[in-house]
């Protein structure tokens, strides 16, 4: 409810926080992680993030900060490989 009130689209996610097994830590590719998040019900949120890429207002465009983008889901893990 609070997360949805902030604009996140998580209708397919069963409960928050979303806890998964330790086997996900063995992934090394972002593409694999995106597929897992889609299977867990975060596909609508991921699409919102990809579609949010906009050109920045102001002088930042000239200073190599051309685009702004929304933040994605926060992933917390134990081992950093």
PDB file of N, CA and C in Angstrom:
ATOM      1  N   UNK A   1       0.808  -1.212   0.000  1.00  0.00           N
ATOM      2  CA  UNK A   1       0.000   0.000   0.000  1.00  0.00           C
ATOM      3  C   UNK A   1       0.846   1.268   0.000  1.00  0.00           C
ATOM      4  N   UNK A   2       1.832   1.357   0.895  1.00  0.00           N
ATOM      5  CA  UNK A   2       2.677   2.543   0.933  1.00  0.00           C
ATOM      6  C   UNK A   2       3.566   2.615  -0.298  1.00  0.00           C
ATOM      7  N   UNK A   3       4.073   1.467  -0.733  1.00  0.00           N
ATOM      8  CA  UNK A   3       4.933   1.420  -1.910  1.00  0.00           C
ATOM      9  C   UNK A   3       4.132   1.796  -3.152  1.00  0.00           C
ATOM     10  N   UNK A   4       2.910   1.300  -3.242  1.00  0.00           N
ATOM     11  CA  UNK A   4       2.063   1.622  -4.381  1.00  0.00           C
ATOM     12  C   UNK A   4       1.652   3.100  -4.356  1.00  0.00           C
ATOM     13  N   UNK A   5       1.505   3.669  -3.170  1.00  0.00           N
ATOM     14  CA  UNK A   5       1.153   5.088  -3.064  1.00  0.00           C
ATOM     15  C   UNK A   5       2.271   5.977  -3.584  1.00  0.00           C
ATOM     16  N   UNK A   6       3.493   5.481  -3.543  1.00  0.00           N
ATOM     17  CA  UNK A   6       4.624   6.257  -4.064  1.00  0.00           C
ATOM     18  C   UNK A   6       4.796   6.105  -5.571  1.00  0.00           C
ATOM     19  N   UNK A   7       3.911   5.338  -6.213  1.00  0.00           N
ATOM     20  CA  UNK A   7       3.928   5.252  -7.660  1.00  0.00           C
ATOM     21  C   UNK A   7       4.544   3.993  -8.232  1.00  0.00           C
ATOM     22  N   UNK A   8       4.974   3.060  -7.385  1.00  0.00           N
ATOM     23  CA  UNK A   8       5.563   1.827  -7.889  1.00  0.00           C
ATOM     24  C   UNK A   8       4.462   0.883  -8.349  1.00  0.00           C
ATOM     25  N   UNK A   9       4.725   0.154  -9.410  1.00  0.00           N
ATOM     26  CA  UNK A   9       3.737  -0.758  -9.981  1.00  0.00           C
ATOM     27  C   UNK A   9       4.126  -2.186  -9.621  1.00  0.00           C
ATOM     28  N   UNK A  10       3.566  -2.659  -8.543  1.00  0.00           N
ATOM     29  CA  UNK A  10       3.952  -3.975  -8.023  1.00  0.00           C
ATOM     30  C   UNK A  10       2.726  -4.847  -7.796  1.00  0.00           C
ATOM     31  N   UNK A  11       1.736  -4.744  -8.642  1.00  0.00           N
ATOM     32  CA  UNK A  11       0.496  -5.479  -8.462  1.00  0.00           C
ATOM     33  C   UNK A  11       0.668  -6.984  -8.481  1.00  0.00           C
ATOM     34  N   UNK A  12       1.648  -7.497  -9.215  1.00  0.00           N
ATOM     35  CA  UNK A  12       1.841  -8.938  -9.352  1.00  0.00           C
ATOM     36  C   UNK A  12       2.699  -9.545  -8.235  1.00  0.00           C
ATOM     37  N   UNK A  13       3.371  -8.715  -7.441  1.00  0.00           N
ATOM     38  CA  UNK A  13       4.251  -9.208  -6.383  1.00  0.00           C
ATOM     39  C   UNK A  13       3.386  -9.661  -5.203  1.00  0.00           C
ATOM     40  N   UNK A  14       3.659 -10.861  -4.683  1.00  0.00           N
ATOM     41  CA  UNK A  14       2.828 -11.429  -3.623  1.00  0.00           C
ATOM     42  C   UNK A  14       2.932 -10.633  -2.326  1.00  0.00           C
ATOM     43  N   UNK A  15       4.144 -10.342  -1.866  1.00  0.00           N
ATOM     44  CA  UNK A  15       4.318  -9.589  -0.631  1.00  0.00           C
ATOM     45  C   UNK A  15       5.650  -8.839  -0.672  1.00  0.00           C
ATOM     46  N   UNK A  16       5.755  -7.812   0.154  1.00  0.00           N
ATOM     47  CA  UNK A  16       6.980  -7.029   0.253  1.00  0.00           C
ATOM     48  C   UNK A  16       7.481  -7.106   1.679  1.00  0.00           C
ATOM     49  N   UNK A  17       8.754  -7.178   1.948  1.00  0.00           N
ATOM     50  CA  UNK A  17       9.844  -7.303   0.991  1.00  0.00           C
ATOM     51  C   UNK A  17       9.842  -8.672   0.321  1.00  0.00           C
ATOM     52  N   UNK A  18      10.298  -8.698  -0.890  1.00  0.00           N
ATOM     53  CA  UNK A  18      10.343  -9.925  -1.682  1.00  0.00           C
ATOM     54  C   UNK A  18      11.649 -10.644  -1.380  1.00  0.00           C
ATOM     55  N   UNK A  19      11.556 -11.791  -0.725  1.00  0.00           N
ATOM     56  CA  UNK A  19      12.744 -12.551  -0.321  1.00  0.00           C
ATOM     57  C   UNK A  19      12.846 -13.778  -1.204  1.00  0.00           C
ATOM     58  N   UNK A  20      14.030 -14.006  -1.781  1.00  0.00           N
ATOM     59  CA  UNK A  20      14.252 -15.151  -2.660  1.00  0.00           C
ATOM     60  C   UNK A  20      15.433 -15.972  -2.143  1.00  0.00           C
ATOM     61  N   UNK A  21      15.697 -17.104  -2.767  1.00  0.00           N
ATOM     62  CA  UNK A  21      16.747 -18.017  -2.294  1.00  0.00           C
ATOM     63  C   UNK A  21      18.144 -17.483  -2.606  1.00  0.00           C
ATOM     64  N   UNK A  22      19.143 -18.113  -2.008  1.00  0.00           N
ATOM     65  CA  UNK A  22      20.530 -17.694  -2.181  1.00  0.00           C
ATOM     66  C   UNK A  22      21.090 -18.037  -3.554  1.00  0.00           C
ATOM     67  N   UNK A  23      20.417 -18.869  -4.325  1.00  0.00           N
ATOM     68  CA  UNK A  23      20.909 -19.259  -5.642  1.00  0.00           C
ATOM     69  C   UNK A  23      21.012 -18.097  -6.612  1.00  0.00           C
ATOM     70  N   UNK A  24      20.295 -17.033  -6.343  1.00  0.00           N
ATOM     71  CA  UNK A  24      20.324 -15.873  -7.238  1.00  0.00           C
ATOM     72  C   UNK A  24      21.668 -15.147  -7.159  1.00  0.00           C
ATOM     73  N   UNK A  25      22.383 -15.299  -6.063  1.00  0.00           N
ATOM     74  CA  UNK A  25      23.687 -14.637  -5.918  1.00  0.00           C
ATOM     75  C   UNK A  25      24.710 -15.162  -6.917  1.00  0.00           C
ATOM     76  N   UNK A  26      24.499 -16.330  -7.477  1.00  0.00           N
ATOM     77  CA  UNK A  26      25.462 -16.895  -8.407  1.00  0.00           C
ATOM     78  C   UNK A  26      25.347 -16.296  -9.808  1.00  0.00           C
ATOM     79  N   UNK A  27      24.342 -15.490 -10.051  1.00  0.00           N
ATOM     80  CA  UNK A  27      24.184 -14.871 -11.378  1.00  0.00           C
ATOM     81  C   UNK A  27      25.266 -13.829 -11.608  1.00  0.00           C
ATOM     82  N   UNK A  28      25.736 -13.775 -12.852  1.00  0.00           N
ATOM     83  CA  UNK A  28      26.760 -12.805 -13.191  1.00  0.00           C
ATOM     84  C   UNK A  28      26.305 -11.816 -14.251  1.00  0.00           C
ATOM     85  N   UNK A  29      25.218 -12.100 -14.934  1.00  0.00           N
ATOM     86  CA  UNK A  29      24.743 -11.240 -16.018  1.00  0.00           C
ATOM     87  C   UNK A  29      23.487 -10.487 -15.605  1.00  0.00           C
ATOM     88  N   UNK A  30      23.397  -9.232 -15.999  1.00  0.00           N
ATOM     89  CA  UNK A  30      22.224  -8.418 -15.714  1.00  0.00           C
ATOM     90  C   UNK A  30      20.992  -8.979 -16.409  1.00  0.00           C
ATOM     91  N   UNK A  31      21.170  -9.519 -17.591  1.00  0.00           N
ATOM     92  CA  UNK A  31      20.048 -10.078 -18.343  1.00  0.00           C
ATOM     93  C   UNK A  31      19.381 -11.212 -17.562  1.00  0.00           C
ATOM     94  N   UNK A  32      20.181 -12.028 -16.890  1.00  0.00           N
ATOM     95  CA  UNK A  32      19.635 -13.108 -16.072  1.00  0.00           C
ATOM     96  C   UNK A  32      18.839 -12.542 -14.894  1.00  0.00           C
ATOM     97  N   UNK A  33      19.367 -11.505 -14.265  1.00  0.00           N
ATOM     98  CA  UNK A  33      18.687 -10.903 -13.115  1.00  0.00           C
ATOM     99  C   UNK A  33      17.356 -10.276 -13.534  1.00  0.00           C
ATOM    100  N   UNK A  34      17.317  -9.661 -14.699  1.00  0.00           N
ATOM    101  CA  UNK A  34      16.073  -9.065 -15.194  1.00  0.00           C
ATOM    102  C   UNK A  34      15.039 -10.144 -15.450  1.00  0.00           C
ATOM    103  N   UNK A  35      15.456 -11.265 -16.006  1.00  0.00           N
ATOM    104  CA  UNK A  35      14.522 -12.366 -16.257  1.00  0.00           C
ATOM    105  C   UNK A  35      13.932 -12.896 -14.948  1.00  0.00           C
ATOM    106  N   UNK A  36      14.765 -13.008 -13.907  1.00  0.00           N
ATOM    107  CA  UNK A  36      14.273 -13.481 -12.614  1.00  0.00           C
ATOM    108  C   UNK A  36      13.277 -12.490 -12.033  1.00  0.00           C
ATOM    109  N   UNK A  37      13.570 -11.202 -12.118  1.00  0.00           N
ATOM    110  CA  UNK A  37      12.646 -10.191 -11.597  1.00  0.00           C
ATOM    111  C   UNK A  37      11.323 -10.210 -12.348  1.00  0.00           C
ATOM    112  N   UNK A  38      11.380 -10.461 -13.654  1.00  0.00           N
ATOM    113  CA  UNK A  38      10.145 -10.563 -14.430  1.00  0.00           C
ATOM    114  C   UNK A  38       9.317 -11.750 -13.979  1.00  0.00           C
ATOM    115  N   UNK A  39       9.977 -12.882 -13.711  1.00  0.00           N
ATOM    116  CA  UNK A  39       9.262 -14.076 -13.265  1.00  0.00           C
ATOM    117  C   UNK A  39       8.673 -13.897 -11.870  1.00  0.00           C
ATOM    118  N   UNK A  40       9.287 -13.030 -11.070  1.00  0.00           N
ATOM    119  CA  UNK A  40       8.786 -12.783  -9.719  1.00  0.00           C
ATOM    120  C   UNK A  40       7.650 -11.766  -9.688  1.00  0.00           C
ATOM    121  N   UNK A  41       7.311 -11.176 -10.845  1.00  0.00           N
ATOM    122  CA  UNK A  41       6.173 -10.264 -10.911  1.00  0.00           C
ATOM    123  C   UNK A  41       6.521  -8.800 -10.978  1.00  0.00           C
ATOM    124  N   UNK A  42       7.772  -8.457 -11.229  1.00  0.00           N
ATOM    125  CA  UNK A  42       8.196  -7.050 -11.279  1.00  0.00           C
ATOM    126  C   UNK A  42       8.269  -6.514 -12.704  1.00  0.00           C
ATOM    127  N   UNK A  43       7.670  -7.191 -13.654  1.00  0.00           N
ATOM    128  CA  UNK A  43       7.805  -6.796 -15.062  1.00  0.00           C
ATOM    129  C   UNK A  43       7.243  -5.405 -15.323  1.00  0.00           C
ATOM    130  N   UNK A  44       6.107  -5.085 -14.723  1.00  0.00           N
ATOM    131  CA  UNK A  44       5.495  -3.781 -14.954  1.00  0.00           C
ATOM    132  C   UNK A  44       6.371  -2.652 -14.403  1.00  0.00           C
ATOM    133  N   UNK A  45       6.992  -2.884 -13.262  1.00  0.00           N
ATOM    134  CA  UNK A  45       7.899  -1.893 -12.670  1.00  0.00           C
ATOM    135  C   UNK A  45       9.151  -1.716 -13.536  1.00  0.00           C
ATOM    136  N   UNK A  46       9.689  -2.808 -14.074  1.00  0.00           N
ATOM    137  CA  UNK A  46      10.877  -2.724 -14.921  1.00  0.00           C
ATOM    138  C   UNK A  46      10.575  -1.970 -16.213  1.00  0.00           C
ATOM    139  N   UNK A  47       9.384  -2.174 -16.768  1.00  0.00           N
ATOM    140  CA  UNK A  47       9.001  -1.461 -17.986  1.00  0.00           C
ATOM    141  C   UNK A  47       8.878   0.030 -17.709  1.00  0.00           C
ATOM    142  N   UNK A  48       8.350   0.381 -16.543  1.00  0.00           N
ATOM    143  CA  UNK A  48       8.230   1.784 -16.158  1.00  0.00           C
ATOM    144  C   UNK A  48       9.605   2.453 -16.078  1.00  0.00           C
ATOM    145  N   UNK A  49      10.578   1.717 -15.592  1.00  0.00           N
ATOM    146  CA  UNK A  49      11.930   2.258 -15.453  1.00  0.00           C
ATOM    147  C   UNK A  49      12.560   2.483 -16.829  1.00  0.00           C
ATOM    148  N   UNK A  50      12.419   1.499 -17.714  1.00  0.00           N
ATOM    149  CA  UNK A  50      13.013   1.608 -19.051  1.00  0.00           C
ATOM    150  C   UNK A  50      12.384   2.766 -19.825  1.00  0.00           C
ATOM    151  N   UNK A  51      11.076   2.955 -19.651  1.00  0.00           N
ATOM    152  CA  UNK A  51      10.373   4.016 -20.374  1.00  0.00           C
ATOM    153  C   UNK A  51      10.611   5.400 -19.789  1.00  0.00           C
ATOM    154  N   UNK A  52      11.273   5.501 -18.650  1.00  0.00           N
ATOM    155  CA  UNK A  52      11.429   6.792 -17.977  1.00  0.00           C
ATOM    156  C   UNK A  52      12.652   7.580 -18.439  1.00  0.00           C
ATOM    157  N   UNK A  53      13.394   7.096 -19.407  1.00  0.00           N
ATOM    158  CA  UNK A  53      14.605   7.786 -19.851  1.00  0.00           C
ATOM    159  C   UNK A  53      14.217   9.071 -20.577  1.00  0.00           C
ATOM    160  N   UNK A  54      14.590  10.219 -19.987  1.00  0.00           N
ATOM    161  CA  UNK A  54      14.248  11.533 -20.530  1.00  0.00           C
ATOM    162  C   UNK A  54      15.516  12.382 -20.632  1.00  0.00           C
ATOM    163  N   UNK A  55      15.463  13.370 -21.489  1.00  0.00           N
ATOM    164  CA  UNK A  55      16.580  14.309 -21.589  1.00  0.00           C
ATOM    165  C   UNK A  55      16.478  15.305 -20.433  1.00  0.00           C
ATOM    166  N   UNK A  56      17.583  15.526 -19.771  1.00  0.00           N
ATOM    167  CA  UNK A  56      17.656  16.391 -18.603  1.00  0.00           C
ATOM    168  C   UNK A  56      17.376  17.843 -18.988  1.00  0.00           C
ATOM    169  N   UNK A  57      16.722  18.563 -18.113  1.00  0.00           N
ATOM    170  CA  UNK A  57      16.518  19.999 -18.309  1.00  0.00           C
ATOM    171  C   UNK A  57      17.769  20.747 -17.846  1.00  0.00           C
ATOM    172  N   UNK A  58      18.046  21.877 -18.470  1.00  0.00           N
ATOM    173  CA  UNK A  58      19.128  22.748 -18.017  1.00  0.00           C
ATOM    174  C   UNK A  58      20.465  22.472 -18.664  1.00  0.00           C
ATOM    175  N   UNK A  59      21.520  22.942 -17.995  1.00  0.00           N
ATOM    176  CA  UNK A  59      22.868  22.904 -18.544  1.00  0.00           C
ATOM    177  C   UNK A  59      23.569  21.565 -18.366  1.00  0.00           C
ATOM    178  N   UNK A  60      22.986  20.662 -17.614  1.00  0.00           N
ATOM    179  CA  UNK A  60      23.618  19.368 -17.390  1.00  0.00           C
ATOM    180  C   UNK A  60      23.829  18.596 -18.683  1.00  0.00           C
ATOM    181  N   UNK A  61      23.012  18.875 -19.688  1.00  0.00           N
ATOM    182  CA  UNK A  61      23.165  18.192 -20.983  1.00  0.00           C
ATOM    183  C   UNK A  61      24.538  18.460 -21.586  1.00  0.00           C
ATOM    184  N   UNK A  62      25.023  19.661 -21.412  1.00  0.00           N
ATOM    185  CA  UNK A  62      26.327  20.022 -21.986  1.00  0.00           C
ATOM    186  C   UNK A  62      27.475  19.491 -21.140  1.00  0.00           C
ATOM    187  N   UNK A  63      27.174  19.058 -19.927  1.00  0.00           N
ATOM    188  CA  UNK A  63      28.215  18.600 -18.998  1.00  0.00           C
ATOM    189  C   UNK A  63      28.209  17.087 -18.858  1.00  0.00           C
ATOM    190  N   UNK A  64      27.836  16.404 -19.933  1.00  0.00           N
ATOM    191  CA  UNK A  64      27.831  14.944 -20.001  1.00  0.00           C
ATOM    192  C   UNK A  64      26.901  14.292 -18.988  1.00  0.00           C
ATOM    193  N   UNK A  65      25.798  14.964 -18.671  1.00  0.00           N
ATOM    194  CA  UNK A  65      24.737  14.378 -17.842  1.00  0.00           C
ATOM    195  C   UNK A  65      23.431  14.534 -18.618  1.00  0.00           C
ATOM    196  N   UNK A  66      23.390  13.953 -19.801  1.00  0.00           N
ATOM    197  CA  UNK A  66      22.323  14.210 -20.759  1.00  0.00           C
ATOM    198  C   UNK A  66      20.976  13.637 -20.359  1.00  0.00           C
ATOM    199  N   UNK A  67      20.945  12.438 -19.777  1.00  0.00           N
ATOM    200  CA  UNK A  67      19.684  11.743 -19.526  1.00  0.00           C
ATOM    201  C   UNK A  67      19.424  11.561 -18.033  1.00  0.00           C
ATOM    202  N   UNK A  68      18.160  11.535 -17.683  1.00  0.00           N
ATOM    203  CA  UNK A  68      17.741  11.163 -16.340  1.00  0.00           C
ATOM    204  C   UNK A  68      16.882   9.915 -16.457  1.00  0.00           C
ATOM    205  N   UNK A  69      16.886   9.105 -15.400  1.00  0.00           N
ATOM    206  CA  UNK A  69      16.156   7.855 -15.428  1.00  0.00           C
ATOM    207  C   UNK A  69      15.717   7.499 -14.012  1.00  0.00           C
ATOM    208  N   UNK A  70      14.561   6.863 -13.867  1.00  0.00           N
ATOM    209  CA  UNK A  70      14.080   6.437 -12.559  1.00  0.00           C
ATOM    210  C   UNK A  70      14.944   5.310 -12.007  1.00  0.00           C
ATOM    211  N   UNK A  71      14.867   5.133 -10.703  1.00  0.00           N
ATOM    212  CA  UNK A  71      15.606   4.060 -10.042  1.00  0.00           C
ATOM    213  C   UNK A  71      14.815   2.760 -10.110  1.00  0.00           C
ATOM    214  N   UNK A  72      15.520   1.657 -10.129  1.00  0.00           N
ATOM    215  CA  UNK A  72      14.882   0.349 -10.191  1.00  0.00           C
ATOM    216  C   UNK A  72      14.719  -0.262  -8.817  1.00  0.00           C
ATOM    217  N   UNK A  73      14.340  -1.526  -8.779  1.00  0.00           N
ATOM    218  CA  UNK A  73      14.187  -2.202  -7.489  1.00  0.00           C
ATOM    219  C   UNK A  73      15.533  -2.337  -6.772  1.00  0.00           C
ATOM    220  N   UNK A  74      15.489  -2.234  -5.469  1.00  0.00           N
ATOM    221  CA  UNK A  74      16.692  -2.377  -4.652  1.00  0.00           C
ATOM    222  C   UNK A  74      16.938  -3.853  -4.380  1.00  0.00           C
ATOM    223  N   UNK A  75      18.135  -4.322  -4.731  1.00  0.00           N
ATOM    224  CA  UNK A  75      18.501  -5.720  -4.536  1.00  0.00           C
ATOM    225  C   UNK A  75      19.581  -5.761  -3.455  1.00  0.00           C
ATOM    226  N   UNK A  76      19.313  -6.493  -2.382  1.00  0.00           N
ATOM    227  CA  UNK A  76      20.254  -6.631  -1.276  1.00  0.00           C
ATOM    228  C   UNK A  76      20.752  -8.070  -1.266  1.00  0.00           C
ATOM    229  N   UNK A  77      22.072  -8.247  -1.216  1.00  0.00           N
ATOM    230  CA  UNK A  77      22.645  -9.593  -1.240  1.00  0.00           C
ATOM    231  C   UNK A  77      23.856  -9.630  -0.331  1.00  0.00           C
ATOM    232  N   UNK A  78      24.300 -10.837  -0.012  1.00  0.00           N
ATOM    233  CA  UNK A  78      25.378 -11.018   0.962  1.00  0.00           C
ATOM    234  C   UNK A  78      26.746 -11.011   0.311  1.00  0.00           C
ATOM    235  N   UNK A  79      26.970 -11.879  -0.673  1.00  0.00           N
ATOM    236  CA  UNK A  79      28.282 -12.039  -1.293  1.00  0.00           C
ATOM    237  C   UNK A  79      28.407 -11.157  -2.529  1.00  0.00           C
ATOM    238  N   UNK A  80      29.486 -10.391  -2.619  1.00  0.00           N
ATOM    239  CA  UNK A  80      29.757  -9.554  -3.780  1.00  0.00           C
ATOM    240  C   UNK A  80      30.844 -10.239  -4.614  1.00  0.00           C
ATOM    241  N   UNK A  81      30.443 -10.813  -5.744  1.00  0.00           N
ATOM    242  CA  UNK A  81      31.412 -11.548  -6.570  1.00  0.00           C
ATOM    243  C   UNK A  81      31.971 -10.639  -7.634  1.00  0.00           C
TER     244      UNK A  81
END
